[in-house]
CSV table of C-alpha atoms in Angstrom, one decimal:
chain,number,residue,atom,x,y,z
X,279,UNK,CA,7.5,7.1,-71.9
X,280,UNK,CA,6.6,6.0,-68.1
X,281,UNK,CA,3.7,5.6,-66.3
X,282,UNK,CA,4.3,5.5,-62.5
X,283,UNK,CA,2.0,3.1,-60.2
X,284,UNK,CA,1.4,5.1,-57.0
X,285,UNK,CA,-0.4,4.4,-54.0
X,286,UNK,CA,-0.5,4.2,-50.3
X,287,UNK,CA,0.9,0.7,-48.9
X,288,UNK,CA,-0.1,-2.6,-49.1
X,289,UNK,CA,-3.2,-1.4,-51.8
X,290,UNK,CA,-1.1,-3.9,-54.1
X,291,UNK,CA,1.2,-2.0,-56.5
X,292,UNK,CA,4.4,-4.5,-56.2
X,293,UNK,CA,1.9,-8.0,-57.2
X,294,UNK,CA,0.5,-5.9,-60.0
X,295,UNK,CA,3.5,-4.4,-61.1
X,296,UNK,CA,4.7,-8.2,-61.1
X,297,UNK,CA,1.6,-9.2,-63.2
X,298,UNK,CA,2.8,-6.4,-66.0
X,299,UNK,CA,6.2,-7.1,-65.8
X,300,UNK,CA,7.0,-10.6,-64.6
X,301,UNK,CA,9.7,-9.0,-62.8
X,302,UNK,CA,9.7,-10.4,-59.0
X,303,UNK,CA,9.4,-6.5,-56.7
X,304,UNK,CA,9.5,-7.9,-53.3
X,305,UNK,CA,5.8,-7.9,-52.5
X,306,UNK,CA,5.6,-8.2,-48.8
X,307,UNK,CA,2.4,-7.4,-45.8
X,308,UNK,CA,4.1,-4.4,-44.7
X,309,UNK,CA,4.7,-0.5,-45.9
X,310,UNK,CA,8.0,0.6,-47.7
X,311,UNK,CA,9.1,-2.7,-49.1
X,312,UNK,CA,9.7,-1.4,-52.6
X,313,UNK,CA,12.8,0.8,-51.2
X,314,UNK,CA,13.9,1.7,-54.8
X,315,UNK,CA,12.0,2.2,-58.2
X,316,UNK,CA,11.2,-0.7,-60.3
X,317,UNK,CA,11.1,-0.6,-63.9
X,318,UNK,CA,9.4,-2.9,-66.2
X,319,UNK,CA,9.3,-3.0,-69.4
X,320,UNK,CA,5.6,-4.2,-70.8
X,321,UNK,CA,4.4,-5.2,-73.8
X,322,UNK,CA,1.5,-4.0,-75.4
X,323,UNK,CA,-1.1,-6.3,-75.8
X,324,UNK,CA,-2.4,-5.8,-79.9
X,325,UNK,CA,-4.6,-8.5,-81.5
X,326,UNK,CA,-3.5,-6.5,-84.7
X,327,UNK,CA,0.2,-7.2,-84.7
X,328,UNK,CA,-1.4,-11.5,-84.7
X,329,UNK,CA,-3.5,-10.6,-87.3
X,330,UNK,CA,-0.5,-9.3,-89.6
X,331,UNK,CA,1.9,-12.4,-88.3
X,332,UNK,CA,-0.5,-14.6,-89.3
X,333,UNK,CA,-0.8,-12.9,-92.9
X,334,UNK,CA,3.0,-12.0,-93.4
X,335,UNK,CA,4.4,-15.2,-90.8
X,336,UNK,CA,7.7,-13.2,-90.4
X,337,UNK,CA,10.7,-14.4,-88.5
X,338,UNK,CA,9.9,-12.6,-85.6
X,339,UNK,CA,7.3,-10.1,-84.0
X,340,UNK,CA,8.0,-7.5,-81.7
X,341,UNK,CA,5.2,-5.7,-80.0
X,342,UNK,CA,5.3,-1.9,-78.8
X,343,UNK,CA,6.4,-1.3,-75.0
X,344,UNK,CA,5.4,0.8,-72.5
X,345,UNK,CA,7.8,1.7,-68.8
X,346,UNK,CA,6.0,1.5,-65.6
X,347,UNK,CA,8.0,2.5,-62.6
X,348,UNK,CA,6.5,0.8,-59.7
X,349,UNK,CA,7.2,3.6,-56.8
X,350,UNK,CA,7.3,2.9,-53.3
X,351,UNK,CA,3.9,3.5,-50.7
X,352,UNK,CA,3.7,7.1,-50.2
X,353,UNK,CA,1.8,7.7,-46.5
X,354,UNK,CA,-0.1,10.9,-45.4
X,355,UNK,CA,3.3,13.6,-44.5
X,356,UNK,CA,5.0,12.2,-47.9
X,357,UNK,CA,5.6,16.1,-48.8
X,358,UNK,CA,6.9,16.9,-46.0
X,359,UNK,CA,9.6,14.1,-46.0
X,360,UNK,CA,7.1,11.7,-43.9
X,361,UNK,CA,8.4,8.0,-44.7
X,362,UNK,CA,10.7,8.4,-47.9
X,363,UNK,CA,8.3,11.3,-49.4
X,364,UNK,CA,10.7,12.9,-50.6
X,365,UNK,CA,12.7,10.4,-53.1
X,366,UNK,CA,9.0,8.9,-54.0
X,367,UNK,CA,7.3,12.0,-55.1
X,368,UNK,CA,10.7,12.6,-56.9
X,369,UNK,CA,10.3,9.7,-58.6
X,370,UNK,CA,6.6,10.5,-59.6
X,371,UNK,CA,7.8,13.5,-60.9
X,372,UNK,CA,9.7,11.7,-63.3
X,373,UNK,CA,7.2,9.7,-65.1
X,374,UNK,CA,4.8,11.0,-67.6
X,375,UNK,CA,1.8,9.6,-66.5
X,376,UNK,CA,0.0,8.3,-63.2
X,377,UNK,CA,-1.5,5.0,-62.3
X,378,UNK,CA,-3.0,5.3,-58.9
X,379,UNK,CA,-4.0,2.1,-57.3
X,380,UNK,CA,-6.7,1.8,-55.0
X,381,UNK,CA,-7.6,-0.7,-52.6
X,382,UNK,CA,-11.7,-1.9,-53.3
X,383,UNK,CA,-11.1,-5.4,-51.3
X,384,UNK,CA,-11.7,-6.3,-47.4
X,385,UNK,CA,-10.0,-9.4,-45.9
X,386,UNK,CA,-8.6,-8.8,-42.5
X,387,UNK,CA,-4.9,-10.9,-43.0
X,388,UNK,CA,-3.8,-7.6,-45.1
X,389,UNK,CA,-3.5,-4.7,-42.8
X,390,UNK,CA,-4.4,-1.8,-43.9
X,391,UNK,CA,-2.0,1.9,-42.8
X,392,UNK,CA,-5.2,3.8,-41.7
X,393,UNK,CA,-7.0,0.6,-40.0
X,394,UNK,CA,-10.0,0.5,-42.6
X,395,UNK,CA,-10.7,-0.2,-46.3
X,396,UNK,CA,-12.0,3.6,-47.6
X,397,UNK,CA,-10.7,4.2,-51.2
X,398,UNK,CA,-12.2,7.6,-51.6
X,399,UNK,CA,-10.4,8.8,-48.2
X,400,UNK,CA,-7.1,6.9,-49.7
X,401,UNK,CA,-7.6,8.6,-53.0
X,402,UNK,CA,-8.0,12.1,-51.0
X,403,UNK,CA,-4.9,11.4,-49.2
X,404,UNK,CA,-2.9,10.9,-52.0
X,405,UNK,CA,-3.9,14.0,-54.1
X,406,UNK,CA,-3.4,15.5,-50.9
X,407,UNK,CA,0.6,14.8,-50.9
X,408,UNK,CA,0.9,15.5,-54.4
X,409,UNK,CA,-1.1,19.1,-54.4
X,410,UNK,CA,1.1,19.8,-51.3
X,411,UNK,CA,4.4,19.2,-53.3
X,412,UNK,CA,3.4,21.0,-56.5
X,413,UNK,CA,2.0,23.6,-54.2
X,414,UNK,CA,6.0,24.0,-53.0
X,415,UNK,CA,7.4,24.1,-56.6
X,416,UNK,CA,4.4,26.8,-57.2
X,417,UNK,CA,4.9,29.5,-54.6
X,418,UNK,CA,9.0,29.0,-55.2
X,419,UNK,CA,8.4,29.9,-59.3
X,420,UNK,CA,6.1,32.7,-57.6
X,421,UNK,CA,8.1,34.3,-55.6
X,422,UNK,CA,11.2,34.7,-58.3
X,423,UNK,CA,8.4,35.4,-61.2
X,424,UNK,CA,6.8,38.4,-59.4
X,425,UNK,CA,10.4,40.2,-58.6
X,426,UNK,CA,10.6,39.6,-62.7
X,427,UNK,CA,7.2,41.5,-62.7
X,428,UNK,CA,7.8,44.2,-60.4
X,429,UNK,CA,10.2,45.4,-63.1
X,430,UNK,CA,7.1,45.5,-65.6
X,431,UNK,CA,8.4,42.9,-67.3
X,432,UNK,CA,4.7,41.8,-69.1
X,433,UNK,CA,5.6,38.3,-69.4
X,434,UNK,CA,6.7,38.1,-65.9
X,435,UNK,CA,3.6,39.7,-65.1
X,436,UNK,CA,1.1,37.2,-67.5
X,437,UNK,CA,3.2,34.3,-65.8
X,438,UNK,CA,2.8,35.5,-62.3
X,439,UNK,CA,-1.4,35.5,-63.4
X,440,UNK,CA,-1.0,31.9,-64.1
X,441,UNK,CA,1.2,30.6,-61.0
X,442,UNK,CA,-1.0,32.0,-58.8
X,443,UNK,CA,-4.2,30.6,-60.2
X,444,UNK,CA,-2.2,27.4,-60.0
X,445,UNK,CA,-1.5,28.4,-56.5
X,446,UNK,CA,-4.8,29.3,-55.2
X,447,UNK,CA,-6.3,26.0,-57.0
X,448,UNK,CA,-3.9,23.9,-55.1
X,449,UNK,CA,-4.6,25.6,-51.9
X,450,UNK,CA,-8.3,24.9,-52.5
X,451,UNK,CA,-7.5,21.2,-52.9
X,452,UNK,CA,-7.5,21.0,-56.5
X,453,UNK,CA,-5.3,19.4,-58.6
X,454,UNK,CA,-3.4,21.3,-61.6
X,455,UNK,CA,-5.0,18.9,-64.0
X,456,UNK,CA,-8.9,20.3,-62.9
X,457,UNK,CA,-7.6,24.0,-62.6
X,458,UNK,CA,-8.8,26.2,-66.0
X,459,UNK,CA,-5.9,27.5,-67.6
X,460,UNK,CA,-5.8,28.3,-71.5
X,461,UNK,CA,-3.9,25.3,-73.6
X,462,UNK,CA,-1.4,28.1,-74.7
X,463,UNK,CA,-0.5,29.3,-70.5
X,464,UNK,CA,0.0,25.5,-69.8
X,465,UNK,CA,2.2,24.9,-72.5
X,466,UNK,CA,4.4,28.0,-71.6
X,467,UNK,CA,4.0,28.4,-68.2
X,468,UNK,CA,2.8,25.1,-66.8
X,469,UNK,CA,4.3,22.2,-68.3
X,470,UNK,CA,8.0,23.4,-67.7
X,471,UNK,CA,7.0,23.2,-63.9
X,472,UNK,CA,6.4,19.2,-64.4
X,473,UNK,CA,4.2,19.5,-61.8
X,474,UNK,CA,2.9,16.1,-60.7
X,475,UNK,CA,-1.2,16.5,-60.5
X,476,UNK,CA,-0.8,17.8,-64.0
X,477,UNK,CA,-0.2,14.6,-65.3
X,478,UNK,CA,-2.9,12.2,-66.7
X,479,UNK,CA,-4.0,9.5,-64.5
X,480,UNK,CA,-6.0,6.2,-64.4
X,481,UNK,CA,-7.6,4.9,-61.2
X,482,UNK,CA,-6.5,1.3,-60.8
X,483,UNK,CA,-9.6,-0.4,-58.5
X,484,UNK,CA,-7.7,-3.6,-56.8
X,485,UNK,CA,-10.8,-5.6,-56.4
X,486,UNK,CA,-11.5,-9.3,-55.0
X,487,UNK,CA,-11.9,-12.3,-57.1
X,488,UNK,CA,-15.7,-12.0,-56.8
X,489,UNK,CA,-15.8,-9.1,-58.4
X,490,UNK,CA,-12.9,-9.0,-61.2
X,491,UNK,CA,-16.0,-9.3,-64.0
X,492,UNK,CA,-18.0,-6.9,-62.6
X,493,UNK,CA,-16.6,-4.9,-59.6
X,494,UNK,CA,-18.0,-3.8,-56.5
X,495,UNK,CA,-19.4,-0.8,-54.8
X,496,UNK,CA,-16.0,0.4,-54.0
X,497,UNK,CA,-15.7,0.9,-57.7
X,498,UNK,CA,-18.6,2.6,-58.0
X,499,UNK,CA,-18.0,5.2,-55.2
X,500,UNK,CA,-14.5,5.7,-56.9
X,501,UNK,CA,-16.2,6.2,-60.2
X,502,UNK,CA,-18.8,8.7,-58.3
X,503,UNK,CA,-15.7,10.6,-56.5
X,504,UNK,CA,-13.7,11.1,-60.1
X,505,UNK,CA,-16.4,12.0,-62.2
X,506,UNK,CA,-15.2,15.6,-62.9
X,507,UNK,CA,-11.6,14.3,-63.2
X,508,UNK,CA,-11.8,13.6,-67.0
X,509,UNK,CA,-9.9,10.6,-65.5
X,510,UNK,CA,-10.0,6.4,-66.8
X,511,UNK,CA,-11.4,4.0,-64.1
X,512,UNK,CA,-10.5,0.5,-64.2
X,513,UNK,CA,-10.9,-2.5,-62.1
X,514,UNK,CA,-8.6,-5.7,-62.0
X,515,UNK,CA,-8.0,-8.5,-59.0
X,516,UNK,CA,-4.6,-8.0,-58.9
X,517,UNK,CA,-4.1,-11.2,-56.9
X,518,UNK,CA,-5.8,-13.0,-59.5
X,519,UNK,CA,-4.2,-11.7,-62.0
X,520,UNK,CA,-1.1,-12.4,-60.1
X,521,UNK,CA,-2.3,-16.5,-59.9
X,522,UNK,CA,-2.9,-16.0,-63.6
X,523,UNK,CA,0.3,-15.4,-64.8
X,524,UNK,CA,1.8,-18.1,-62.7
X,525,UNK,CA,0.2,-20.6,-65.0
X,526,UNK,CA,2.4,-22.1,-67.2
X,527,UNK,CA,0.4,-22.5,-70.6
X,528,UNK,CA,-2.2,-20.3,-72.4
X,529,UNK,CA,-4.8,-22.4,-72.2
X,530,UNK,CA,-4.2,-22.8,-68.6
X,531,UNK,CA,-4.4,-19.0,-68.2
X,532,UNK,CA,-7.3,-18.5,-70.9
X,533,UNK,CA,-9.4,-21.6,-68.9
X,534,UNK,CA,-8.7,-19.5,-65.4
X,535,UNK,CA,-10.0,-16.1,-66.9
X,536,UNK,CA,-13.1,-18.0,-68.3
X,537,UNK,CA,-13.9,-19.4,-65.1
X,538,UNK,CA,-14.1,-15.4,-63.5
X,539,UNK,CA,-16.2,-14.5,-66.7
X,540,UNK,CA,-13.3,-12.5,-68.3
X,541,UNK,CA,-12.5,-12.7,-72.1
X,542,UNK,CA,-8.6,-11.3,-71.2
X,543,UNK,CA,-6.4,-10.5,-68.2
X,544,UNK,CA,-7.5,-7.2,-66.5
X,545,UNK,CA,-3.9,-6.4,-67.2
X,546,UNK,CA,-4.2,-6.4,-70.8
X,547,UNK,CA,-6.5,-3.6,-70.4
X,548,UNK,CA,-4.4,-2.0,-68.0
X,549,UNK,CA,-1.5,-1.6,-70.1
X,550,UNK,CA,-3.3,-0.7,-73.4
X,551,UNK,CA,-5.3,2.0,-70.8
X,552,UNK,CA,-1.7,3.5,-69.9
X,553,UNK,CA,-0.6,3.6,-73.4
X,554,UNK,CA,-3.7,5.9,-74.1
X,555,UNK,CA,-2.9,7.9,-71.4
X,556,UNK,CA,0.4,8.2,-72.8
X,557,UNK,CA,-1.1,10.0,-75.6
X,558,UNK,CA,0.5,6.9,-77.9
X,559,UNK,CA,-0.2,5.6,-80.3
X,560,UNK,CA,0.7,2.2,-83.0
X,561,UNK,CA,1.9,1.9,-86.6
X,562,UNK,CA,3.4,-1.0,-87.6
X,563,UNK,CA,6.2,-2.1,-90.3
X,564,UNK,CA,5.5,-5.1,-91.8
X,565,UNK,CA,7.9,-7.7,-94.1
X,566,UNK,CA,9.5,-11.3,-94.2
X,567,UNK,CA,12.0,-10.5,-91.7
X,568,UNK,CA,9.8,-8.7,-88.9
X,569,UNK,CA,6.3,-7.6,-88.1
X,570,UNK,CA,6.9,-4.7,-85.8
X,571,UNK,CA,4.4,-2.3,-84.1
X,572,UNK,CA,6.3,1.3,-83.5
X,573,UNK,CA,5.0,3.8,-80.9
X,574,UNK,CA,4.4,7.3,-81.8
X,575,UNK,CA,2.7,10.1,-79.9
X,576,UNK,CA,-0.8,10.4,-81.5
X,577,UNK,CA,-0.3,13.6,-84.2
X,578,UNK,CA,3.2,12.5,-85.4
X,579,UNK,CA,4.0,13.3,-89.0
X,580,UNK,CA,5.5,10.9,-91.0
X,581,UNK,CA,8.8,12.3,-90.9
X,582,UNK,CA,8.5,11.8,-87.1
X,583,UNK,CA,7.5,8.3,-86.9
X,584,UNK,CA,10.1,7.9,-90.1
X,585,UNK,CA,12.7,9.5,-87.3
X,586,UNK,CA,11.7,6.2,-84.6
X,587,UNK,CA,13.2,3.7,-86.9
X,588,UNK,CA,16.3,5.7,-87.6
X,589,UNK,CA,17.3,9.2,-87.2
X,590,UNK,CA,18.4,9.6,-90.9
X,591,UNK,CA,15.1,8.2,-91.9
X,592,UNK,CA,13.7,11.7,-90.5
X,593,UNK,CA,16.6,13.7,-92.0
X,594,UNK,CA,16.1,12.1,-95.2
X,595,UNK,CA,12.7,11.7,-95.7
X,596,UNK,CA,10.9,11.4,-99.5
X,597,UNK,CA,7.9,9.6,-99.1
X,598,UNK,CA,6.3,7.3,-96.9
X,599,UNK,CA,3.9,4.1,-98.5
X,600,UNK,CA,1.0,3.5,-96.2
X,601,UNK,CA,-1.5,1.3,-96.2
X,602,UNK,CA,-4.0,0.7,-93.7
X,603,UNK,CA,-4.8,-2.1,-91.5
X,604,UNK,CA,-8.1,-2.8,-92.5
X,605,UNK,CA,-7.4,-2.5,-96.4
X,606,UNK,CA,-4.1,-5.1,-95.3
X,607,UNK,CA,-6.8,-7.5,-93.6
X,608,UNK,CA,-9.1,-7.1,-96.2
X,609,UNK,CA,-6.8,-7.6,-99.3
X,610,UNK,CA,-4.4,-10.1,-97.3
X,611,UNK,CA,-0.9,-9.4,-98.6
X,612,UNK,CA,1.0,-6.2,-99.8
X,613,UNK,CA,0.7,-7.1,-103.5
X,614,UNK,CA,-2.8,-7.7,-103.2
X,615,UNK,CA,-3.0,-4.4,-101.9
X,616,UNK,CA,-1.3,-2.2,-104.5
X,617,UNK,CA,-3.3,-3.9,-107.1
X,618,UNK,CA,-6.1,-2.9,-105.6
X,619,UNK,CA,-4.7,0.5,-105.6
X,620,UNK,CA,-5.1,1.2,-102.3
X,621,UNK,CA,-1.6,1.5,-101.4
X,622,UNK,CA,-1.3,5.5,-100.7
X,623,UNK,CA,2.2,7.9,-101.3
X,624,UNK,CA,2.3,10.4,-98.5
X,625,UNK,CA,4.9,13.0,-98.3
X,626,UNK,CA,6.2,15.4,-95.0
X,627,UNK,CA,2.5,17.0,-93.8
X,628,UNK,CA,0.9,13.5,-93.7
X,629,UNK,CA,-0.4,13.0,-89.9
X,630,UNK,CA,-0.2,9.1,-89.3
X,631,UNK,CA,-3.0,7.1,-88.1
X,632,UNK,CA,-3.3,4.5,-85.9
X,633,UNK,CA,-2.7,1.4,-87.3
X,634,UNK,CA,-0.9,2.1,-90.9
X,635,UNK,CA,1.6,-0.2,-92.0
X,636,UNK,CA,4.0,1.7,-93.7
X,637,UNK,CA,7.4,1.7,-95.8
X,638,UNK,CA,9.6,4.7,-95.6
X,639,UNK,CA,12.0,6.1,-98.5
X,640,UNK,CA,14.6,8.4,-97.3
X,641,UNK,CA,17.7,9.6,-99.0
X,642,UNK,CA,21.0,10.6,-96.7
């Protein structure tokens, strides 16, 4: 699962996409320096996976991951091919989820493309490009749907309802995410269009040092704009952060983000944010070997987070053992916890929960 950073250029993507990933984009004081894609690889941070190492002390931990593709400035034309539109909003379209960074900083060394700091007018342009492109992929669907319905084909018909609601939304300046379509038309008609404003996204507020504890009015106009979004807003100094993670110790780094008044890096909640808006969600396996937290999208059976692990763990399912994190806190070791009963069988239909350490039997 990806989420895709997006914004126009020099807001800041490539230093934070650096502070996720501690991979070195080329962050440079000019548009279109991230050419191609990047991809990193981040962990999620989970207090819960130390609190299990500290109770189990395996030979190794590994935490869950999330992608983030850091994609290239897009500038106001992008849909129509306007810088290199085209191969970014292709790669946007690829991702499953947006993180759209805006910049809520003056200082007058970083040049900004439209000559003045305005996130709101930045945010507008940006939707802008991306209801333009799904716009395109709408009226093409639309125009081979309603041949389909001229024929009185009735699903051709109910599908050519739905593309042009989508249509006249996007026309309107709305984006597919804030257009009202019933759960069961999105599923059949919508999501197979992977339209890009239909996926979730988080406003990223770059903010300045002064304000990485509390942020700024920028921030709050943002907030204000994206109300009826349904939409996360955040706020991080990403050139902070980016200091931050230079440091070579923790104490260094946890000394640093006491100084700004923060209890943890503004990425930590950054990639725990995406990971939400993923729709993910943690359980974790737990023994002498390895403490491991799995990702599974929330409403997974067991089977299906069984099938993570191993393929035949899903084909062969029995049972799974679960017990839950707070019971494992509370009773301290997996003995402890099945003679306490509270150790629990589940079989096929069980929906897991966030946070169960579990054991799988499986026969193949």
């Amino acid at each position: 699962m990806k989420a895709g950073i997006v914004g126009l250029p020099n807001v800041g993507k490539s230093t934070l996409f650096n502070c996720l990933s501690n991979a070195k984009a080329q962050s440079a004081n000019f548009p279109f320096c991230t050419i191609e894609p990047n991809i990193g690889v981040v962990n999620v941070p989970d207090t819960r996976l130390e609190k299990l190492e500290s109770l189990v002390q395996p030979e190794k931990v590994i935490p869950a991951t999330v992608e983030i593709v850091d994609i290239a400035g897009l500038v106001k034309g992008a849909s129509k091919g306007e810088g290199l539109g085209n191969q970014f909003l292709g790669n946007i379209r690829e991702t499953d989820a947006i993180l759209h960074v805006l910049r809520c900083f003056d200082n007058d060394n970083i040049v900004h493309v439209d000559g003045s700091v305005n996130p709101i007018r930045d945010k507008e342009t940006i939707d802008m490009e991306l209801q333009l492109k799904d716009l395109e992929s709408v009226e093409k669907k639309l125009d081979k749907v309603k041949r389909a319905a001229k024929t009185g084909n009735k699903d051709a018909q109910k599908e050519a309802a739905v593309l042009t609601s989508l249509k006249e939304g996007l026309e309107a300046g709305t984006s597919v995410r804030a257009i009202s379509i019933s759960e069961d038309d999105k599923t059949e008609f919508v999501k197979p269009l992977q339209l890009i404003t239909n996926k979730p996204v988080m406003y990223v507020c770059n903010v300045d040092e002064e304000a990485a504890a509390t942020g700024n009015d920028y921030v709050e106009k943002v907030k204000a704009a994206v109300a009826d979004e349904n939409a996360e807003v955040i706020f991080l100094a990403v050139g902070t952060e980016a200091d931050i993670t230079e440091l070579e110790t923790y104490e260094e780094r946890q000394l640093f983000l006491e100084d700004l008044g923060l209890s943890e890096p503004g990425s930590a909640k950054l990639i725990r944010g995406a990971y939400r808006l993923l729709d993910l969600e943690t359980y974790f396996t737990a023994g002498p070997k390895e403490v491991r937290a799995w990702t599974i999208p929330v409403g997974a059976t067991a089977p299906q987070a069984a099938g993570v692990i191993h393929t035949d763990f899903e084909k062969g399912f029995i049972r799974a053992e679960v017990i839950s994190f707070d019971d494992y806190l509370k009773f301290e070791s997996e003995a402890k916890v099945k003679e306490a009963g509270k150790m629990r069988i589940e079989g096929k239909e069980y929906i897991v929960k966030d946070g169960d350490v579990m054991h799988f039997r499986f026969n193949v």
